[in-house]
Coordinates of N, CA and C in Angstrom, one line a residue:
M230 N 0.9 -1.2 0.0 CA 0.0 0.0 0.0 C 0.9 1.3 0.0
S231 N 0.6 2.2 -0.9 CA 1.4 3.4 -1.0 C 0.7 4.5 -0.1
S232 N 1.5 5.2 0.5 CA 1.0 6.4 1.3 C 1.5 7.7 0.8
D233 N 0.6 8.7 1.0 CA 0.9 10.1 0.7 C 1.5 10.8 1.9
F234 N 2.8 11.1 1.7 CA 3.6 11.7 2.9 C 3.6 13.3 2.7
T235 N 2.8 13.8 1.8 CA 2.9 15.3 1.6 C 2.3 16.0 2.9
T236 N 1.4 15.4 3.6 CA 0.8 16.0 4.7 C 1.5 15.6 6.0
A237 N 2.4 14.7 6.0 CA 3.1 14.2 7.2 C 3.8 15.3 7.9
R238 N 3.8 15.3 9.1 CA 4.6 16.1 10.0 C 5.7 15.4 10.6
W239 N 6.9 15.5 9.9 CA 8.1 14.7 10.3 C 8.7 15.4 11.4
T240 N 9.2 14.5 12.4 CA 9.9 14.9 13.6 C 11.3 14.3 13.5
K241 N 12.3 15.2 13.6 CA 13.7 14.8 13.6 C 14.2 14.5 15.0
A242 N 15.0 13.4 15.1 CA 15.5 13.0 16.4 C 16.5 14.1 16.9
S243 N 16.4 14.6 18.1 CA 17.3 15.6 18.6 C 18.7 15.1 18.6
A244 N 18.9 13.9 18.9 CA 20.3 13.4 18.9 C 21.0 13.4 17.6
S245 N 20.3 13.6 16.5 CA 20.9 13.6 15.1 C 21.2 14.9 14.6
S246 N 20.9 16.0 15.4 CA 21.2 17.3 14.8 C 22.7 17.7 14.8
G247 N 23.0 18.2 13.6 CA 24.4 18.6 13.4 C 25.5 17.6 13.0
N248 N 25.1 16.2 13.1 CA 26.2 15.3 12.8 C 25.8 14.6 11.4
G249 N 24.8 14.9 10.8 CA 24.5 14.4 9.5 C 23.7 13.0 9.6
A250 N 23.6 12.4 10.6 CA 22.9 11.1 10.8 C 21.5 11.4 11.3
C251 N 20.7 11.8 10.3 CA 19.4 12.4 10.6 C 18.2 11.4 10.4
V252 N 17.5 11.0 11.4 CA 16.4 10.2 11.3 C 15.1 11.0 11.7
E253 N 14.1 10.8 10.9 CA 12.8 11.4 11.1 C 11.7 10.4 11.3
I254 N 10.7 10.7 12.0 CA 9.6 9.8 12.1 C 8.3 10.6 11.9
A255 N 7.3 9.9 11.5 CA 5.9 10.6 11.3 C 4.8 9.5 11.4
S256 N 3.7 10.0 11.7 CA 2.5 9.1 11.7 C 1.3 9.7 11.0
I257 N 0.9 9.1 9.9 CA -0.2 9.6 9.1 C -1.5 8.9 9.7
R258 N -1.4 7.7 9.9 CA -2.5 6.8 10.5 C -2.2 6.5 11.9
P259 N -3.3 6.4 12.8 CA -3.0 6.1 14.2 C -2.2 4.7 14.4
D260 N -2.3 3.8 13.5 CA -1.7 2.6 13.7 C -0.4 2.3 12.9
E261 N 0.2 3.4 12.3 CA 1.4 3.2 11.5 C 2.4 4.3 11.9
I262 N 3.7 3.9 11.9 CA 4.8 4.8 12.2 C 5.7 4.8 10.9
Y263 N 6.1 5.9 10.5 CA 7.0 5.9 9.3 C 8.4 6.5 9.7
V264 N 9.4 6.0 9.1 CA 10.8 6.4 9.4 C 11.5 6.7 8.1
R265 N 12.3 7.8 8.1 CA 13.1 8.1 6.9 C 14.4 8.8 7.2
N266 N 15.2 8.9 6.3 CA 16.5 9.7 6.4 C 16.2 11.1 5.9
S267 N 16.3 12.1 6.8 CA 16.0 13.4 6.5 C 16.8 14.0 5.4
R268 N 18.0 13.5 5.1 CA 18.8 14.0 4.0 C 18.4 13.5 2.6
D269 N 17.4 12.5 2.7 CA 16.8 12.0 1.4 C 15.3 11.9 1.6
P270 N 14.6 13.1 1.7 CA 13.2 13.1 2.0 C 12.4 12.5 0.8
E271 N 12.9 12.3 -0.4 CA 12.2 11.7 -1.4 C 12.5 10.2 -1.5
G272 N 13.5 9.8 -0.6 CA 13.9 8.4 -0.6 C 12.9 7.5 0.0
P273 N 13.4 6.2 0.3 CA 12.6 5.2 0.9 C 12.1 5.5 2.3
V274 N 10.9 5.1 2.6 CA 10.4 5.2 3.9 C 10.1 3.8 4.5
L275 N 10.6 3.6 5.7 CA 10.2 2.4 6.4 C 8.9 2.6 7.1
R276 N 8.0 1.5 7.1 CA 6.7 1.6 7.7 C 6.7 0.5 8.8
F277 N 6.2 0.9 10.0 CA 6.1 -0.1 11.1 C 4.7 0.1 11.7
T278 N 4.1 -1.0 12.2 CA 2.9 -0.8 12.9 C 3.1 -0.2 14.3
K279 N 2.1 0.4 14.9 CA 2.3 1.0 16.2 C 2.9 -0.1 17.1
Q280 N 2.4 -1.3 17.1 CA 2.8 -2.3 18.0 C 4.4 -2.7 17.7
E281 N 4.7 -2.7 16.5 CA 6.2 -3.0 16.2 C 7.1 -1.8 16.7
W282 N 6.6 -0.6 16.5 CA 7.3 0.6 17.0 C 7.5 0.6 18.5
V283 N 6.4 0.4 19.2 CA 6.4 0.3 20.7 C 7.4 -0.8 21.1
A284 N 7.4 -1.9 20.5 CA 8.4 -2.9 20.9 C 9.8 -2.5 20.6
F285 N 10.0 -1.9 19.5 CA 11.4 -1.4 19.2 C 11.9 -0.4 20.1
V286 N 11.0 0.6 20.4 CA 11.4 1.7 21.4 C 11.7 1.0 22.8
A287 N 10.9 0.1 23.2 CA 11.1 -0.5 24.5 C 12.5 -1.3 24.5
G288 N 12.8 -1.9 23.4 CA 14.1 -2.5 23.3 C 15.2 -1.6 23.3
V289 N 15.1 -0.4 22.8 CA 16.1 0.6 22.8 C 16.3 1.1 24.2
K290 N 15.2 1.3 24.9 CA 15.2 1.8 26.3 C 15.9 0.8 27.2
E291 N 15.7 -0.5 26.9 CA 16.2 -1.5 27.7 C 17.8 -1.9 27.4
G292 N 18.2 -1.2 26.3 CA 19.6 -1.5 25.9 C 19.8 -2.7 25.1
E293 N 18.7 -3.3 24.6 CA 18.9 -4.6 23.8 C 19.7 -4.4 22.5
F294 N 19.9 -3.2 22.0 CA 20.6 -3.0 20.8 C 22.0 -2.3 21.0
D295 N 22.4 -2.2 22.2 CA 23.6 -1.5 22.5 C 24.8 -2.1 21.8
A296 N 24.8 -3.5 21.7 CA 26.0 -4.2 21.2 C 26.3 -3.8 19.7
I297 N 25.3 -3.3 19.0 CA 25.5 -3.1 17.6 C 26.0 -1.7 17.3
V298 N 26.2 -0.8 18.3 CA 26.6 0.5 18.1 C 27.9 0.8 18.6

């Protein structure tokens, strides 16, 4: 399913300001979260369900992904 991102309100992660590694998120529908690279706004957009996003954020907060950075 294709989505129209022209009305999306993208939010940039504050940790990415100034270093070129810019991640932005938006939600057009209540049950979907979108992620993109702000340096390539016309590029690919990752789509997650709200449930997937909540699980990911919980994993980040718990340090589950610390080993890969």
